[in-house]
Amino acid sequence: MSITEHRILGDHRGQLVAIEGQQDVPFEVKRVFFIYGTQPKVPRGQHSHHKTRQYLIAVNGSCKVTLDDGKQKITYDLNHPNIGLLQDALVWGTMHDFTSDCVLLVLASEHYDEADYIRNYDDFLKVLGV
Ligand code: TYD
């Protein structure tokens, strides 16, 4: 779980942020998805993965992400498009407090596989051995 402030390559034409797999994110990016059309009072996520690592960037608007590794819960504010948050495998993640204009971009280390999800919190704690 770590937050990174990426360099903004801006000039008079506007801003640009570049993120490279295996360099700016510590894995090869195998999948990209994004979430939009969200509502402030409707959280998403609320699951963990056995293997998948994710990198989250609010490329528009903002949201909060609470990460829980079974020992501590930390809430991060994704409020600028140059802020990236690493969610490691076996970390429970909840995205919440979305602004209505939020576009949350997620880079993932694995292809989509429902079997990689842990969707029940008690199961998550059991896998961790807590
Ligand atoms: P879901 O995991 O519920 O989204 P969130 O993490 O925001 O709570 O995913 C919603 C639906 O989209 C669900 O049917 C699974 C599907 N899905 C894919 O097909 N591919 C993907 O890469 C992702 C992330 C989800």
mmCIF file with all atom_site columns, C-alpha atoms and ligand atoms in Angstrom:
data_model
loop_
_atom_site.group_PDB
_atom_site.id
_atom_site.type_symbol
_atom_site.label_atom_id
_atom_site.label_alt_id
_atom_site.label_comp_id
_atom_site.label_asym_id
_atom_site.label_entity_id
_atom_site.label_seq_id
_atom_site.pdbx_PDB_ins_code
_atom_site.Cartn_x
_atom_site.Cartn_y
_atom_site.Cartn_z
_atom_site.occupancy
_atom_site.B_iso_or_equiv
_atom_site.pdbx_formal_charge
_atom_site.auth_seq_id
_atom_site.auth_comp_id
_atom_site.auth_asym_id
_atom_site.auth_atom_id
_atom_site.pdbx_PDB_model_num
ATOM   1   C CA  . MET A 1 1   ? 0.000   0.000   0.000   1.00 0.00 ? 1   MET A CA  1
ATOM   2   C CA  . SER A 1 2   ? 1.712   3.161   -1.108  1.00 0.00 ? 2   SER A CA  1
ATOM   3   C CA  . ILE A 1 3   ? 0.844   6.448   -2.714  1.00 0.00 ? 3   ILE A CA  1
ATOM   4   C CA  . THR A 1 4   ? 2.953   8.088   -5.418  1.00 0.00 ? 4   THR A CA  1
ATOM   5   C CA  . GLU A 1 5   ? 2.887   11.606  -6.787  1.00 0.00 ? 5   GLU A CA  1
ATOM   6   C CA  . HIS A 1 6   ? 3.783   11.370  -10.478 1.00 0.00 ? 6   HIS A CA  1
ATOM   7   C CA  . ARG A 1 7   ? 5.570   14.093  -12.387 1.00 0.00 ? 7   ARG A CA  1
ATOM   8   C CA  . ILE A 1 8   ? 3.273   16.339  -14.401 1.00 0.00 ? 8   ILE A CA  1
ATOM   9   C CA  . LEU A 1 9   ? 4.651   17.011  -17.862 1.00 0.00 ? 9   LEU A CA  1
ATOM   10  C CA  . GLY A 1 10  ? 2.785   20.217  -18.488 1.00 0.00 ? 10  GLY A CA  1
ATOM   11  C CA  . ASP A 1 11  ? 3.245   23.082  -20.868 1.00 0.00 ? 11  ASP A CA  1
ATOM   12  C CA  . HIS A 1 12  ? 1.072   25.796  -22.392 1.00 0.00 ? 12  HIS A CA  1
ATOM   13  C CA  . ARG A 1 13  ? -0.984  23.117  -24.228 1.00 0.00 ? 13  ARG A CA  1
ATOM   14  C CA  . GLY A 1 14  ? -2.081  21.379  -21.027 1.00 0.00 ? 14  GLY A CA  1
ATOM   15  C CA  . GLN A 1 15  ? -0.962  18.610  -18.675 1.00 0.00 ? 15  GLN A CA  1
ATOM   16  C CA  . LEU A 1 16  ? 0.303   15.082  -19.259 1.00 0.00 ? 16  LEU A CA  1
ATOM   17  C CA  . VAL A 1 17  ? 1.100   12.301  -16.790 1.00 0.00 ? 17  VAL A CA  1
ATOM   18  C CA  . ALA A 1 18  ? 2.908   9.165   -18.022 1.00 0.00 ? 18  ALA A CA  1
ATOM   19  C CA  . ILE A 1 19  ? 2.869   5.890   -16.100 1.00 0.00 ? 19  ILE A CA  1
ATOM   20  C CA  . GLU A 1 20  ? 4.985   2.969   -17.267 1.00 0.00 ? 20  GLU A CA  1
ATOM   21  C CA  . GLY A 1 21  ? 4.490   -0.668  -16.341 1.00 0.00 ? 21  GLY A CA  1
ATOM   22  C CA  . GLN A 1 22  ? 7.352   -2.214  -14.338 1.00 0.00 ? 22  GLN A CA  1
ATOM   23  C CA  . GLN A 1 23  ? 8.765   1.271   -13.806 1.00 0.00 ? 23  GLN A CA  1
ATOM   24  C CA  . ASP A 1 24  ? 6.202   3.621   -12.281 1.00 0.00 ? 24  ASP A CA  1
ATOM   25  C CA  . VAL A 1 25  ? 4.022   0.685   -11.255 1.00 0.00 ? 25  VAL A CA  1
ATOM   26  C CA  . PRO A 1 26  ? 5.764   -2.410  -9.847  1.00 0.00 ? 26  PRO A CA  1
ATOM   27  C CA  . PHE A 1 27  ? 4.143   -4.891  -12.241 1.00 0.00 ? 27  PHE A CA  1
ATOM   28  C CA  . GLU A 1 28  ? 3.460   -5.557  -15.894 1.00 0.00 ? 28  GLU A CA  1
ATOM   29  C CA  . VAL A 1 29  ? 0.075   -4.026  -16.718 1.00 0.00 ? 29  VAL A CA  1
ATOM   30  C CA  . LYS A 1 30  ? -2.167  -6.762  -18.138 1.00 0.00 ? 30  LYS A CA  1
ATOM   31  C CA  . ARG A 1 31  ? -5.525  -5.041  -17.799 1.00 0.00 ? 31  ARG A CA  1
ATOM   32  C CA  . VAL A 1 32  ? -6.978  -1.559  -17.594 1.00 0.00 ? 32  VAL A CA  1
ATOM   33  C CA  . PHE A 1 33  ? -10.475 -0.682  -16.448 1.00 0.00 ? 33  PHE A CA  1
ATOM   34  C CA  . PHE A 1 34  ? -12.146 2.475   -15.311 1.00 0.00 ? 34  PHE A CA  1
ATOM   35  C CA  . ILE A 1 35  ? -15.107 3.349   -13.175 1.00 0.00 ? 35  ILE A CA  1
ATOM   36  C CA  . TYR A 1 36  ? -17.341 6.368   -13.776 1.00 0.00 ? 36  TYR A CA  1
ATOM   37  C CA  . GLY A 1 37  ? -20.966 7.403   -13.291 1.00 0.00 ? 37  GLY A CA  1
ATOM   38  C CA  . THR A 1 38  ? -20.508 6.777   -9.580  1.00 0.00 ? 38  THR A CA  1
ATOM   39  C CA  . GLN A 1 39  ? -22.469 8.293   -6.709  1.00 0.00 ? 39  GLN A CA  1
ATOM   40  C CA  . PRO A 1 40  ? -21.083 9.890   -3.538  1.00 0.00 ? 40  PRO A CA  1
ATOM   41  C CA  . LYS A 1 41  ? -22.972 7.576   -1.168  1.00 0.00 ? 41  LYS A CA  1
ATOM   42  C CA  . VAL A 1 42  ? -22.425 4.334   -3.089  1.00 0.00 ? 42  VAL A CA  1
ATOM   43  C CA  . PRO A 1 43  ? -19.133 2.580   -2.269  1.00 0.00 ? 43  PRO A CA  1
ATOM   44  C CA  . ARG A 1 44  ? -17.538 0.087   -4.666  1.00 0.00 ? 44  ARG A CA  1
ATOM   45  C CA  . GLY A 1 45  ? -14.894 -2.560  -4.428  1.00 0.00 ? 45  GLY A CA  1
ATOM   46  C CA  . GLN A 1 46  ? -15.203 -4.145  -0.991  1.00 0.00 ? 46  GLN A CA  1
ATOM   47  C CA  . HIS A 1 47  ? -13.121 -7.094  -1.979  1.00 0.00 ? 47  HIS A CA  1
ATOM   48  C CA  . SER A 1 48  ? -9.556  -8.358  -2.093  1.00 0.00 ? 48  SER A CA  1
ATOM   49  C CA  . HIS A 1 49  ? -7.594  -10.453 -4.573  1.00 0.00 ? 49  HIS A CA  1
ATOM   50  C CA  . HIS A 1 50  ? -5.434  -13.532 -4.100  1.00 0.00 ? 50  HIS A CA  1
ATOM   51  C CA  . LYS A 1 51  ? -2.948  -12.477 -6.759  1.00 0.00 ? 51  LYS A CA  1
ATOM   52  C CA  . THR A 1 52  ? -3.972  -9.285  -8.571  1.00 0.00 ? 52  THR A CA  1
ATOM   53  C CA  . ARG A 1 53  ? -2.185  -6.050  -7.722  1.00 0.00 ? 53  ARG A CA  1
ATOM   54  C CA  . GLN A 1 54  ? -3.921  -2.826  -8.707  1.00 0.00 ? 54  GLN A CA  1
ATOM   55  C CA  . TYR A 1 55  ? -2.866  0.758   -9.239  1.00 0.00 ? 55  TYR A CA  1
ATOM   56  C CA  . LEU A 1 56  ? -5.608  3.353   -8.864  1.00 0.00 ? 56  LEU A CA  1
ATOM   57  C CA  . ILE A 1 57  ? -5.682  6.881   -10.270 1.00 0.00 ? 57  ILE A CA  1
ATOM   58  C CA  . ALA A 1 58  ? -8.606  9.322   -10.162 1.00 0.00 ? 58  ALA A CA  1
ATOM   59  C CA  . VAL A 1 59  ? -7.968  10.844  -13.584 1.00 0.00 ? 59  VAL A CA  1
ATOM   60  C CA  . ASN A 1 60  ? -10.972 13.143  -13.129 1.00 0.00 ? 60  ASN A CA  1
ATOM   61  C CA  . GLY A 1 61  ? -12.837 14.229  -9.998  1.00 0.00 ? 61  GLY A CA  1
ATOM   62  C CA  . SER A 1 62  ? -11.904 12.535  -6.746  1.00 0.00 ? 62  SER A CA  1
ATOM   63  C CA  . CYS A 1 63  ? -12.662 9.634   -4.457  1.00 0.00 ? 63  CYS A CA  1
ATOM   64  C CA  . LYS A 1 64  ? -11.351 8.011   -1.308  1.00 0.00 ? 64  LYS A CA  1
ATOM   65  C CA  . VAL A 1 65  ? -9.922  4.526   -1.065  1.00 0.00 ? 65  VAL A CA  1
ATOM   66  C CA  . THR A 1 66  ? -9.669  2.635   2.208   1.00 0.00 ? 66  THR A CA  1
ATOM   67  C CA  . LEU A 1 67  ? -7.121  -0.165  2.190   1.00 0.00 ? 67  LEU A CA  1
ATOM   68  C CA  . ASP A 1 68  ? -7.067  -2.810  4.918   1.00 0.00 ? 68  ASP A CA  1
ATOM   69  C CA  . ASP A 1 69  ? -4.277  -5.386  5.197   1.00 0.00 ? 69  ASP A CA  1
ATOM   70  C CA  . GLY A 1 70  ? -5.900  -7.113  8.170   1.00 0.00 ? 70  GLY A CA  1
ATOM   71  C CA  . LYS A 1 71  ? -3.728  -5.159  10.611  1.00 0.00 ? 71  LYS A CA  1
ATOM   72  C CA  . GLN A 1 72  ? -4.537  -1.547  9.781   1.00 0.00 ? 72  GLN A CA  1
ATOM   73  C CA  . LYS A 1 73  ? -6.963  0.435   7.665   1.00 0.00 ? 73  LYS A CA  1
ATOM   74  C CA  . ILE A 1 74  ? -5.738  3.564   5.899   1.00 0.00 ? 74  ILE A CA  1
ATOM   75  C CA  . THR A 1 75  ? -7.927  5.932   3.890   1.00 0.00 ? 75  THR A CA  1
ATOM   76  C CA  . TYR A 1 76  ? -6.297  7.691   0.950   1.00 0.00 ? 76  TYR A CA  1
ATOM   77  C CA  . ASP A 1 77  ? -7.614  10.740  -0.871  1.00 0.00 ? 77  ASP A CA  1
ATOM   78  C CA  . LEU A 1 78  ? -7.264  10.377  -4.638  1.00 0.00 ? 78  LEU A CA  1
ATOM   79  C CA  . ASN A 1 79  ? -7.861  14.015  -5.475  1.00 0.00 ? 79  ASN A CA  1
ATOM   80  C CA  . HIS A 1 80  ? -5.496  14.797  -8.321  1.00 0.00 ? 80  HIS A CA  1
ATOM   81  C CA  . PRO A 1 81  ? -4.742  12.978  -11.613 1.00 0.00 ? 81  PRO A CA  1
ATOM   82  C CA  . ASN A 1 82  ? -1.047  12.645  -10.792 1.00 0.00 ? 82  ASN A CA  1
ATOM   83  C CA  . ILE A 1 83  ? -1.676  10.637  -7.593  1.00 0.00 ? 83  ILE A CA  1
ATOM   84  C CA  . GLY A 1 84  ? -1.408  6.838   -7.854  1.00 0.00 ? 84  GLY A CA  1
ATOM   85  C CA  . LEU A 1 85  ? -2.270  4.315   -5.153  1.00 0.00 ? 85  LEU A CA  1
ATOM   86  C CA  . LEU A 1 86  ? -0.893  0.781   -5.112  1.00 0.00 ? 86  LEU A CA  1
ATOM   87  C CA  . GLN A 1 87  ? -3.251  -1.879  -3.759  1.00 0.00 ? 87  GLN A CA  1
ATOM   88  C CA  . ASP A 1 88  ? -1.299  -5.063  -3.247  1.00 0.00 ? 88  ASP A CA  1
ATOM   89  C CA  . ALA A 1 89  ? -2.735  -8.568  -3.386  1.00 0.00 ? 89  ALA A CA  1
ATOM   90  C CA  . LEU A 1 90  ? -4.424  -9.660  -0.166  1.00 0.00 ? 90  LEU A CA  1
ATOM   91  C CA  . VAL A 1 91  ? -5.400  -6.118  0.724   1.00 0.00 ? 91  VAL A CA  1
ATOM   92  C CA  . TRP A 1 92  ? -9.099  -5.375  1.190   1.00 0.00 ? 92  TRP A CA  1
ATOM   93  C CA  . GLY A 1 93  ? -10.076 -2.265  -0.782  1.00 0.00 ? 93  GLY A CA  1
ATOM   94  C CA  . THR A 1 94  ? -13.117 -0.014  -0.664  1.00 0.00 ? 94  THR A CA  1
ATOM   95  C CA  . MET A 1 95  ? -13.595 2.963   -2.967  1.00 0.00 ? 95  MET A CA  1
ATOM   96  C CA  . HIS A 1 96  ? -15.992 5.576   -1.601  1.00 0.00 ? 96  HIS A CA  1
ATOM   97  C CA  . ASP A 1 97  ? -16.951 9.260   -1.472  1.00 0.00 ? 97  ASP A CA  1
ATOM   98  C CA  . PHE A 1 98  ? -16.819 9.566   -5.249  1.00 0.00 ? 98  PHE A CA  1
ATOM   99  C CA  . THR A 1 99  ? -17.497 12.964  -6.746  1.00 0.00 ? 99  THR A CA  1
ATOM   100 C CA  . SER A 1 100 ? -20.103 12.628  -9.488  1.00 0.00 ? 100 SER A CA  1
ATOM   101 C CA  . ASP A 1 101 ? -17.479 13.527  -12.117 1.00 0.00 ? 101 ASP A CA  1
ATOM   102 C CA  . CYS A 1 102 ? -14.962 10.937  -10.863 1.00 0.00 ? 102 CYS A CA  1
ATOM   103 C CA  . VAL A 1 103 ? -13.252 8.696   -13.382 1.00 0.00 ? 103 VAL A CA  1
ATOM   104 C CA  . LEU A 1 104 ? -11.210 6.119   -11.491 1.00 0.00 ? 104 LEU A CA  1
ATOM   105 C CA  . LEU A 1 105 ? -8.626  4.422   -13.687 1.00 0.00 ? 105 LEU A CA  1
ATOM   106 C CA  . VAL A 1 106 ? -7.294  1.061   -12.495 1.00 0.00 ? 106 VAL A CA  1
ATOM   107 C CA  . LEU A 1 107 ? -4.204  -0.692  -13.861 1.00 0.00 ? 107 LEU A CA  1
ATOM   108 C CA  . ALA A 1 108 ? -4.123  -4.375  -12.952 1.00 0.00 ? 108 ALA A CA  1
ATOM   109 C CA  . SER A 1 109 ? -1.376  -6.970  -12.878 1.00 0.00 ? 109 SER A CA  1
ATOM   110 C CA  . GLU A 1 110 ? -3.610  -9.870  -14.005 1.00 0.00 ? 110 GLU A CA  1
ATOM   111 C CA  . HIS A 1 111 ? -6.335  -10.573 -16.519 1.00 0.00 ? 111 HIS A CA  1
ATOM   112 C CA  . TYR A 1 112 ? -9.863  -10.633 -15.126 1.00 0.00 ? 112 TYR A CA  1
ATOM   113 C CA  . ASP A 1 113 ? -10.580 -13.834 -13.240 1.00 0.00 ? 113 ASP A CA  1
ATOM   114 C CA  . GLU A 1 114 ? -13.508 -14.034 -10.823 1.00 0.00 ? 114 GLU A CA  1
ATOM   115 C CA  . ALA A 1 115 ? -11.704 -16.891 -9.008  1.00 0.00 ? 115 ALA A CA  1
ATOM   116 C CA  . ASP A 1 116 ? -9.024  -14.390 -7.948  1.00 0.00 ? 116 ASP A CA  1
ATOM   117 C CA  . TYR A 1 117 ? -11.560 -12.361 -5.961  1.00 0.00 ? 117 TYR A CA  1
ATOM   118 C CA  . ILE A 1 118 ? -12.193 -12.658 -2.222  1.00 0.00 ? 118 ILE A CA  1
ATOM   119 C CA  . ARG A 1 119 ? -15.579 -11.005 -1.799  1.00 0.00 ? 119 ARG A CA  1
ATOM   120 C CA  . ASN A 1 120 ? -16.344 -12.001 1.785   1.00 0.00 ? 120 ASN A CA  1
ATOM   121 C CA  . TYR A 1 121 ? -14.472 -10.187 4.583   1.00 0.00 ? 121 TYR A CA  1
ATOM   122 C CA  . ASP A 1 122 ? -14.416 -13.196 6.931   1.00 0.00 ? 122 ASP A CA  1
ATOM   123 C CA  . ASP A 1 123 ? -12.926 -15.309 4.125   1.00 0.00 ? 123 ASP A CA  1
ATOM   124 C CA  . PHE A 1 124 ? -10.313 -12.575 3.618   1.00 0.00 ? 124 PHE A CA  1
ATOM   125 C CA  . LEU A 1 125 ? -9.309  -12.738 7.291   1.00 0.00 ? 125 LEU A CA  1
ATOM   126 C CA  . LYS A 1 126 ? -9.154  -16.555 7.087   1.00 0.00 ? 126 LYS A CA  1
ATOM   127 C CA  . VAL A 1 127 ? -6.846  -16.395 4.049   1.00 0.00 ? 127 VAL A CA  1
ATOM   128 C CA  . LEU A 1 128 ? -4.627  -13.973 5.988   1.00 0.00 ? 128 LEU A CA  1
ATOM   129 C CA  . GLY A 1 129 ? -4.695  -16.315 8.978   1.00 0.00 ? 129 GLY A CA  1
ATOM   130 C CA  . VAL A 1 130 ? -6.040  -13.541 11.240  1.00 0.00 ? 130 VAL A CA  1
HETATM 131 P P1  . TYD B 2 .   ? -17.028 -5.356  -9.628  1.00 0.00 ? 1   TYD B P1  1
HETATM 132 O O1  . TYD B 2 .   ? -15.870 -6.166  -9.226  1.00 0.00 ? 1   TYD B O1  1
HETATM 133 O O2  . TYD B 2 .   ? -18.324 -5.584  -8.893  1.00 0.00 ? 1   TYD B O2  1
HETATM 134 O O3  . TYD B 2 .   ? -16.660 -3.806  -9.553  1.00 0.00 ? 1   TYD B O3  1
HETATM 135 P P2  . TYD B 2 .   ? -16.090 -2.969  -8.300  1.00 0.00 ? 1   TYD B P2  1
HETATM 136 O O4  . TYD B 2 .   ? -14.716 -3.500  -8.050  1.00 0.00 ? 1   TYD B O4  1
HETATM 137 O O5  . TYD B 2 .   ? -16.045 -1.558  -8.730  1.00 0.00 ? 1   TYD B O5  1
HETATM 138 O O6  . TYD B 2 .   ? -17.013 -3.183  -7.160  1.00 0.00 ? 1   TYD B O6  1
HETATM 139 O O7  . TYD B 2 .   ? -17.263 -5.540  -11.188 1.00 0.00 ? 1   TYD B O7  1
HETATM 140 C C1  . TYD B 2 .   ? -18.493 -5.209  -11.836 1.00 0.00 ? 1   TYD B C1  1
HETATM 141 C C2  . TYD B 2 .   ? -18.738 -6.188  -12.969 1.00 0.00 ? 1   TYD B C2  1
HETATM 142 O O8  . TYD B 2 .   ? -17.747 -6.060  -13.978 1.00 0.00 ? 1   TYD B O8  1
HETATM 143 C C3  . TYD B 2 .   ? -18.718 -7.634  -12.494 1.00 0.00 ? 1   TYD B C3  1
HETATM 144 O O9  . TYD B 2 .   ? -19.749 -8.317  -13.197 1.00 0.00 ? 1   TYD B O9  1
HETATM 145 C C4  . TYD B 2 .   ? -17.370 -8.143  -12.969 1.00 0.00 ? 1   TYD B C4  1
HETATM 146 C C5  . TYD B 2 .   ? -17.099 -7.311  -14.212 1.00 0.00 ? 1   TYD B C5  1
HETATM 147 N N1  . TYD B 2 .   ? -15.669 -7.063  -14.485 1.00 0.00 ? 1   TYD B N1  1
HETATM 148 C C6  . TYD B 2 .   ? -15.087 -7.556  -15.620 1.00 0.00 ? 1   TYD B C6  1
HETATM 149 O O10 . TYD B 2 .   ? -15.733 -8.259  -16.440 1.00 0.00 ? 1   TYD B O10 1
HETATM 150 N N2  . TYD B 2 .   ? -13.780 -7.276  -15.888 1.00 0.00 ? 1   TYD B N2  1
HETATM 151 C C7  . TYD B 2 .   ? -13.047 -6.516  -15.039 1.00 0.00 ? 1   TYD B C7  1
HETATM 152 O O11 . TYD B 2 .   ? -11.838 -6.277  -15.315 1.00 0.00 ? 1   TYD B O11 1
HETATM 153 C C8  . TYD B 2 .   ? -13.650 -6.010  -13.847 1.00 0.00 ? 1   TYD B C8  1
HETATM 154 C C9  . TYD B 2 .   ? -12.856 -5.182  -12.871 1.00 0.00 ? 1   TYD B C9  1
HETATM 155 C C10 . TYD B 2 .   ? -14.974 -6.301  -13.604 1.00 0.00 ? 1   TYD B C10 1
#
